[in-house]
Amino acid sequence: MTVVGPFGLSMRDQALEADVQTGLAAVEAGLLDATKSEVPFINEAAQHLVRAGGKRFRPLLVMLAAQFGDPYAPGVVPSAVVVELTHLATLYHDDVMDEAEVRRGVDSANARWDNSVAVLTGDFLFSRASQILAELGPEAVRIQAEAFERLVTGQILETAGPRDGRDPVAHYLDVLAGKAGSLVAVSGRFGALMSGADEHIVDVLTQFGERLGVAFQLADDVLDIASESHESGKTPGTDLREGIPTLPVLLLRARAEKLGDPDDVELARLLSSDLSDDARHAEALRRLRAHPALEAAMAEAVRYAKEARETLVPLPECWAKSALAELCDAVVHRAG
């Protein structure tokens, strides 16, 4: 049994391990090539997060999905580069919106340079992803365009908040389906589609990716509160400080409103206050870490991961299917 990737995913078959490792190495080379520029400053900014590393979660899913067809088909690696470039571009933009200072254990682009550079660098990465897509054909362009629309819609809905009378938790899960699930769904879809897998397999892996993407983001919500910076690669409680209500906060608010427990109500007020002060932020983080809402949020991540695993049932038995099932556990247990 060989452990592959940052998730500690075990590859129990040598051929599968070789295919995945070869594919991910090619993606890494493709990312560096796609972010090169003749302008030295653009080259430095565009490769800033690429060189910082990362989980490469989406390319890993592309490689595993491609196992249901020809994993060495010419479109597999470029499609994985596209989804990772798109993800990286959104990180540059997210860090501007969140005023984040750390990403992947290094200074965020907006902290190292400024917001304008970060936004424009994200745009540069989107343009490079589009160039690669154009070579993959109109169907790939359409799939990516639809996913990107869902991603942006999810971000807008998060910014706008739930409409009057809408359950904030249900609204947030809809946000995540677009903001997080869409691009992971495309990863599963591209891997299967580009490898020439049967249409029903493409559909299964698309549904799988959607649910897994939500589970992944919910686990990130837990990590943002529960982890130390050396574990998550970013400053703990960033969402709290910026007033972004992730699932643990939403569940805490719902509990406070329903049960009226004084401690819950007080914590809910603290979380809704200005947490730019380091002492108040630390207090909010400490209390939320010990609250049952955090465990409830983790349970929701596990539920989505379980649903993702269940979508795999129609797939033929093989080592790749086993690895995908293990990936369901890995994405949530990193937050446990």
PDB file of C-alpha atoms in Angstrom, residues 105-274:
ATOM      1  CA  GLY A 105       1.431  29.055   4.255  1.00  0.00           C
ATOM      2  CA  VAL A 106       2.760  32.093   2.330  1.00  0.00           C
ATOM      3  CA  ASP A 107       1.717  35.736   2.047  1.00  0.00           C
ATOM      4  CA  SER A 108      -1.424  36.104  -0.046  1.00  0.00           C
ATOM      5  CA  ALA A 109      -0.935  38.002  -3.314  1.00  0.00           C
ATOM      6  CA  ASN A 110      -2.923  40.980  -2.054  1.00  0.00           C
ATOM      7  CA  ALA A 111      -0.792  41.119   1.101  1.00  0.00           C
ATOM      8  CA  ARG A 112       2.484  40.742  -0.797  1.00  0.00           C
ATOM      9  CA  TRP A 113       1.569  43.257  -3.502  1.00  0.00           C
ATOM     10  CA  ASP A 114      -1.905  44.832  -3.424  1.00  0.00           C
ATOM     11  CA  ASN A 115      -5.534  44.147  -4.287  1.00  0.00           C
ATOM     12  CA  SER A 116      -5.218  45.333  -7.889  1.00  0.00           C
ATOM     13  CA  VAL A 117      -2.334  42.970  -8.584  1.00  0.00           C
ATOM     14  CA  ALA A 118      -4.213  40.056  -6.989  1.00  0.00           C
ATOM     15  CA  VAL A 119      -7.392  40.683  -9.005  1.00  0.00           C
ATOM     16  CA  LEU A 120      -5.533  41.139 -12.279  1.00  0.00           C
ATOM     17  CA  THR A 121      -3.419  38.046 -11.645  1.00  0.00           C
ATOM     18  CA  GLY A 122      -6.594  36.036 -11.103  1.00  0.00           C
ATOM     19  CA  ASP A 123      -7.898  37.391 -14.397  1.00  0.00           C
ATOM     20  CA  PHE A 124      -4.630  36.399 -16.072  1.00  0.00           C
ATOM     21  CA  LEU A 125      -5.040  32.823 -14.838  1.00  0.00           C
ATOM     22  CA  PHE A 126      -8.626  32.729 -16.126  1.00  0.00           C
ATOM     23  CA  SER A 127      -7.376  33.814 -19.541  1.00  0.00           C
ATOM     24  CA  ARG A 128      -4.735  31.092 -19.620  1.00  0.00           C
ATOM     25  CA  ALA A 129      -7.335  28.491 -18.612  1.00  0.00           C
ATOM     26  CA  SER A 130      -9.535  29.699 -21.483  1.00  0.00           C
ATOM     27  CA  GLN A 131      -6.710  29.258 -23.978  1.00  0.00           C
ATOM     28  CA  ILE A 132      -6.259  25.639 -22.936  1.00  0.00           C
ATOM     29  CA  LEU A 133     -10.020  25.058 -23.044  1.00  0.00           C
ATOM     30  CA  ALA A 134     -10.202  26.330 -26.599  1.00  0.00           C
ATOM     31  CA  GLU A 135      -7.849  23.520 -27.608  1.00  0.00           C
ATOM     32  CA  LEU A 136     -10.073  20.943 -25.901  1.00  0.00           C
ATOM     33  CA  GLY A 137     -13.057  21.846 -28.070  1.00  0.00           C
ATOM     34  CA  PRO A 138     -16.447  23.570 -27.806  1.00  0.00           C
ATOM     35  CA  GLU A 139     -17.984  20.951 -25.488  1.00  0.00           C
ATOM     36  CA  ALA A 140     -15.230  21.499 -22.913  1.00  0.00           C
ATOM     37  CA  VAL A 141     -15.684  25.275 -23.226  1.00  0.00           C
ATOM     38  CA  ARG A 142     -19.439  24.934 -22.634  1.00  0.00           C
ATOM     39  CA  ILE A 143     -18.985  22.664 -19.595  1.00  0.00           C
ATOM     40  CA  GLN A 144     -16.458  25.005 -18.013  1.00  0.00           C
ATOM     41  CA  ALA A 145     -18.560  28.093 -18.785  1.00  0.00           C
ATOM     42  CA  GLU A 146     -21.622  26.576 -17.113  1.00  0.00           C
ATOM     43  CA  ALA A 147     -19.579  25.574 -14.070  1.00  0.00           C
ATOM     44  CA  PHE A 148     -18.004  29.007 -13.828  1.00  0.00           C
ATOM     45  CA  GLU A 149     -21.435  30.636 -13.984  1.00  0.00           C
ATOM     46  CA  ARG A 150     -22.550  28.456 -11.068  1.00  0.00           C
ATOM     47  CA  LEU A 151     -19.379  29.261  -9.150  1.00  0.00           C
ATOM     48  CA  VAL A 152     -19.846  33.013  -9.544  1.00  0.00           C
ATOM     49  CA  THR A 153     -23.570  32.753  -8.781  1.00  0.00           C
ATOM     50  CA  GLY A 154     -22.718  30.946  -5.548  1.00  0.00           C
ATOM     51  CA  GLN A 155     -20.302  33.718  -4.606  1.00  0.00           C
ATOM     52  CA  ILE A 156     -22.897  36.396  -5.357  1.00  0.00           C
ATOM     53  CA  LEU A 157     -25.548  34.572  -3.317  1.00  0.00           C
ATOM     54  CA  GLU A 158     -23.120  34.344  -0.404  1.00  0.00           C
ATOM     55  CA  THR A 159     -22.469  38.078  -0.626  1.00  0.00           C
ATOM     56  CA  ALA A 160     -26.169  38.933  -0.918  1.00  0.00           C
ATOM     57  CA  GLY A 161     -27.260  36.615   1.895  1.00  0.00           C
ATOM     58  CA  PRO A 162     -30.547  34.692   2.157  1.00  0.00           C
ATOM     59  CA  ARG A 163     -33.760  36.382   1.083  1.00  0.00           C
ATOM     60  CA  ASP A 164     -36.348  37.158   3.724  1.00  0.00           C
ATOM     61  CA  GLY A 165     -37.875  34.021   5.182  1.00  0.00           C
ATOM     62  CA  ARG A 166     -35.232  31.696   3.732  1.00  0.00           C
ATOM     63  CA  ASP A 167     -33.491  29.313   6.117  1.00  0.00           C
ATOM     64  CA  PRO A 168     -29.876  30.593   6.327  1.00  0.00           C
ATOM     65  CA  VAL A 169     -28.495  27.046   6.563  1.00  0.00           C
ATOM     66  CA  ALA A 170     -30.362  25.902   3.430  1.00  0.00           C
ATOM     67  CA  HIS A 171     -29.215  29.070   1.651  1.00  0.00           C
ATOM     68  CA  TYR A 172     -25.617  28.409   2.636  1.00  0.00           C
ATOM     69  CA  LEU A 173     -25.691  24.828   1.369  1.00  0.00           C
ATOM     70  CA  ASP A 174     -27.035  26.136  -1.958  1.00  0.00           C
ATOM     71  CA  VAL A 175     -24.168  28.621  -2.010  1.00  0.00           C
ATOM     72  CA  LEU A 176     -21.656  25.815  -1.517  1.00  0.00           C
ATOM     73  CA  ALA A 177     -23.190  23.690  -4.270  1.00  0.00           C
ATOM     74  CA  GLY A 178     -22.337  26.471  -6.690  1.00  0.00           C
ATOM     75  CA  LYS A 179     -19.245  27.980  -5.133  1.00  0.00           C
ATOM     76  CA  ALA A 180     -17.515  24.706  -4.232  1.00  0.00           C
ATOM     77  CA  GLY A 181     -19.414  21.811  -5.772  1.00  0.00           C
ATOM     78  CA  SER A 182     -19.475  23.062  -9.365  1.00  0.00           C
ATOM     79  CA  LEU A 183     -15.731  22.990 -10.046  1.00  0.00           C
ATOM     80  CA  VAL A 184     -15.195  19.655  -8.305  1.00  0.00           C
ATOM     81  CA  ALA A 185     -18.099  18.240 -10.327  1.00  0.00           C
ATOM     82  CA  VAL A 186     -16.330  19.422 -13.484  1.00  0.00           C
ATOM     83  CA  SER A 187     -13.162  17.677 -12.315  1.00  0.00           C
ATOM     84  CA  GLY A 188     -14.977  14.351 -12.188  1.00  0.00           C
ATOM     85  CA  ARG A 189     -16.728  15.094 -15.462  1.00  0.00           C
ATOM     86  CA  PHE A 190     -13.608  16.149 -17.363  1.00  0.00           C
ATOM     87  CA  GLY A 191     -11.608  13.160 -16.148  1.00  0.00           C
ATOM     88  CA  ALA A 192     -14.240  10.693 -17.311  1.00  0.00           C
ATOM     89  CA  LEU A 193     -15.188  12.587 -20.482  1.00  0.00           C
ATOM     90  CA  MET A 194     -11.663  13.221 -21.722  1.00  0.00           C
ATOM     91  CA  SER A 195     -10.696   9.589 -21.090  1.00  0.00           C
ATOM     92  CA  GLY A 196     -13.557   8.393 -23.279  1.00  0.00           C
ATOM     93  CA  ALA A 197     -15.547   6.737 -20.480  1.00  0.00           C
ATOM     94  CA  ASP A 198     -19.172   5.737 -21.086  1.00  0.00           C
ATOM     95  CA  GLU A 199     -21.784   8.470 -20.719  1.00  0.00           C
ATOM     96  CA  HIS A 200     -23.396   6.954 -17.609  1.00  0.00           C
ATOM     97  CA  ILE A 201     -19.977   6.879 -15.918  1.00  0.00           C
ATOM     98  CA  VAL A 202     -19.454  10.550 -16.809  1.00  0.00           C
ATOM     99  CA  ASP A 203     -22.806  11.356 -15.171  1.00  0.00           C
ATOM    100  CA  VAL A 204     -22.002   9.353 -12.018  1.00  0.00           C
ATOM    101  CA  LEU A 205     -18.620  11.006 -11.549  1.00  0.00           C
ATOM    102  CA  THR A 206     -20.141  14.454 -12.109  1.00  0.00           C
ATOM    103  CA  GLN A 207     -22.692  13.826  -9.341  1.00  0.00           C
ATOM    104  CA  PHE A 208     -19.960  12.390  -7.158  1.00  0.00           C
ATOM    105  CA  GLY A 209     -17.818  15.491  -7.593  1.00  0.00           C
ATOM    106  CA  GLU A 210     -20.695  17.816  -6.724  1.00  0.00           C
ATOM    107  CA  ARG A 211     -21.314  16.149  -3.376  1.00  0.00           C
ATOM    108  CA  LEU A 212     -17.639  15.693  -2.621  1.00  0.00           C
ATOM    109  CA  GLY A 213     -16.973  19.363  -3.338  1.00  0.00           C
ATOM    110  CA  VAL A 214     -19.567  20.433  -0.770  1.00  0.00           C
ATOM    111  CA  ALA A 215     -18.155  17.971   1.775  1.00  0.00           C
ATOM    112  CA  PHE A 216     -14.682  19.359   1.137  1.00  0.00           C
ATOM    113  CA  GLN A 217     -15.800  22.961   1.736  1.00  0.00           C
ATOM    114  CA  LEU A 218     -17.770  22.065   4.857  1.00  0.00           C
ATOM    115  CA  ALA A 219     -14.642  20.375   6.211  1.00  0.00           C
ATOM    116  CA  ASP A 220     -12.748  23.584   5.392  1.00  0.00           C
ATOM    117  CA  ASP A 221     -15.324  25.519   7.442  1.00  0.00           C
ATOM    118  CA  VAL A 222     -14.488  23.312  10.406  1.00  0.00           C
ATOM    119  CA  LEU A 223     -10.748  23.635   9.772  1.00  0.00           C
ATOM    120  CA  ASP A 224     -10.988  27.435   9.645  1.00  0.00           C
ATOM    121  CA  ILE A 225     -12.118  27.319  13.262  1.00  0.00           C
ATOM    122  CA  ALA A 226     -10.506  24.192  14.677  1.00  0.00           C
ATOM    123  CA  SER A 227      -7.016  24.184  13.161  1.00  0.00           C
ATOM    124  CA  GLU A 228      -3.823  26.057  13.786  1.00  0.00           C
ATOM    125  CA  SER A 229      -2.314  28.016  10.901  1.00  0.00           C
ATOM    126  CA  HIS A 230       0.436  25.442  10.268  1.00  0.00           C
ATOM    127  CA  GLU A 231      -2.254  22.821   9.655  1.00  0.00           C
ATOM    128  CA  SER A 232      -4.538  24.757   7.310  1.00  0.00           C
ATOM    129  CA  GLY A 233      -2.003  26.990   5.549  1.00  0.00           C
ATOM    130  CA  LYS A 234      -3.992  30.111   6.374  1.00  0.00           C
ATOM    131  CA  THR A 235      -4.809  32.209   9.412  1.00  0.00           C
ATOM    132  CA  PRO A 236      -7.374  30.465  11.666  1.00  0.00           C
ATOM    133  CA  GLY A 237     -10.711  32.215  11.978  1.00  0.00           C
ATOM    134  CA  THR A 238     -10.311  34.255   8.786  1.00  0.00           C
ATOM    135  CA  ASP A 239     -13.998  33.842   7.955  1.00  0.00           C
ATOM    136  CA  LEU A 240     -14.964  34.831  11.499  1.00  0.00           C
ATOM    137  CA  ARG A 241     -12.879  37.984  11.367  1.00  0.00           C
ATOM    138  CA  GLU A 242     -14.387  38.979   8.036  1.00  0.00           C
ATOM    139  CA  GLY A 243     -17.934  38.303   9.222  1.00  0.00           C
ATOM    140  CA  ILE A 244     -18.499  35.458   6.746  1.00  0.00           C
ATOM    141  CA  PRO A 245     -21.119  33.150   8.297  1.00  0.00           C
ATOM    142  CA  THR A 246     -19.971  29.587   7.606  1.00  0.00           C
ATOM    143  CA  LEU A 247     -21.928  26.543   8.733  1.00  0.00           C
ATOM    144  CA  PRO A 248     -20.696  26.363  12.373  1.00  0.00           C
ATOM    145  CA  VAL A 249     -21.748  29.989  12.917  1.00  0.00           C
ATOM    146  CA  LEU A 250     -25.106  29.479  11.200  1.00  0.00           C
ATOM    147  CA  LEU A 251     -25.821  26.394  13.299  1.00  0.00           C
ATOM    148  CA  LEU A 252     -24.875  28.272  16.470  1.00  0.00           C
ATOM    149  CA  ARG A 253     -27.237  31.123  15.559  1.00  0.00           C
ATOM    150  CA  ALA A 254     -30.085  28.709  14.800  1.00  0.00           C
ATOM    151  CA  ARG A 255     -29.565  26.959  18.121  1.00  0.00           C
ATOM    152  CA  ALA A 256     -29.455  30.266  20.012  1.00  0.00           C
ATOM    153  CA  GLU A 257     -32.671  31.430  18.332  1.00  0.00           C
ATOM    154  CA  LYS A 258     -34.492  28.148  18.916  1.00  0.00           C
ATOM    155  CA  LEU A 259     -33.401  27.300  22.464  1.00  0.00           C
ATOM    156  CA  GLY A 260     -32.565  30.731  23.820  1.00  0.00           C
ATOM    157  CA  ASP A 261     -29.715  29.458  25.979  1.00  0.00           C
ATOM    158  CA  PRO A 262     -28.011  32.580  27.426  1.00  0.00           C
ATOM    159  CA  ASP A 263     -24.499  31.321  26.631  1.00  0.00           C
ATOM    160  CA  ASP A 264     -25.496  30.585  23.032  1.00  0.00           C
ATOM    161  CA  VAL A 265     -27.176  33.966  22.655  1.00  0.00           C
ATOM    162  CA  GLU A 266     -24.123  35.728  24.073  1.00  0.00           C
ATOM    163  CA  LEU A 267     -21.775  33.827  21.745  1.00  0.00           C
ATOM    164  CA  ALA A 268     -24.019  34.572  18.763  1.00  0.00           C
ATOM    165  CA  ARG A 269     -23.827  38.278  19.622  1.00  0.00           C
ATOM    166  CA  LEU A 270     -20.058  38.080  19.923  1.00  0.00           C
ATOM    167  CA  LEU A 271     -19.770  36.382  16.535  1.00  0.00           C
ATOM    168  CA  SER A 272     -21.929  39.092  14.949  1.00  0.00           C
ATOM    169  CA  SER A 273     -19.811  41.890  16.425  1.00  0.00           C
ATOM    170  CA  ASP A 274     -16.637  43.514  15.138  1.00  0.00           C
TER     171      ASP A 274
END
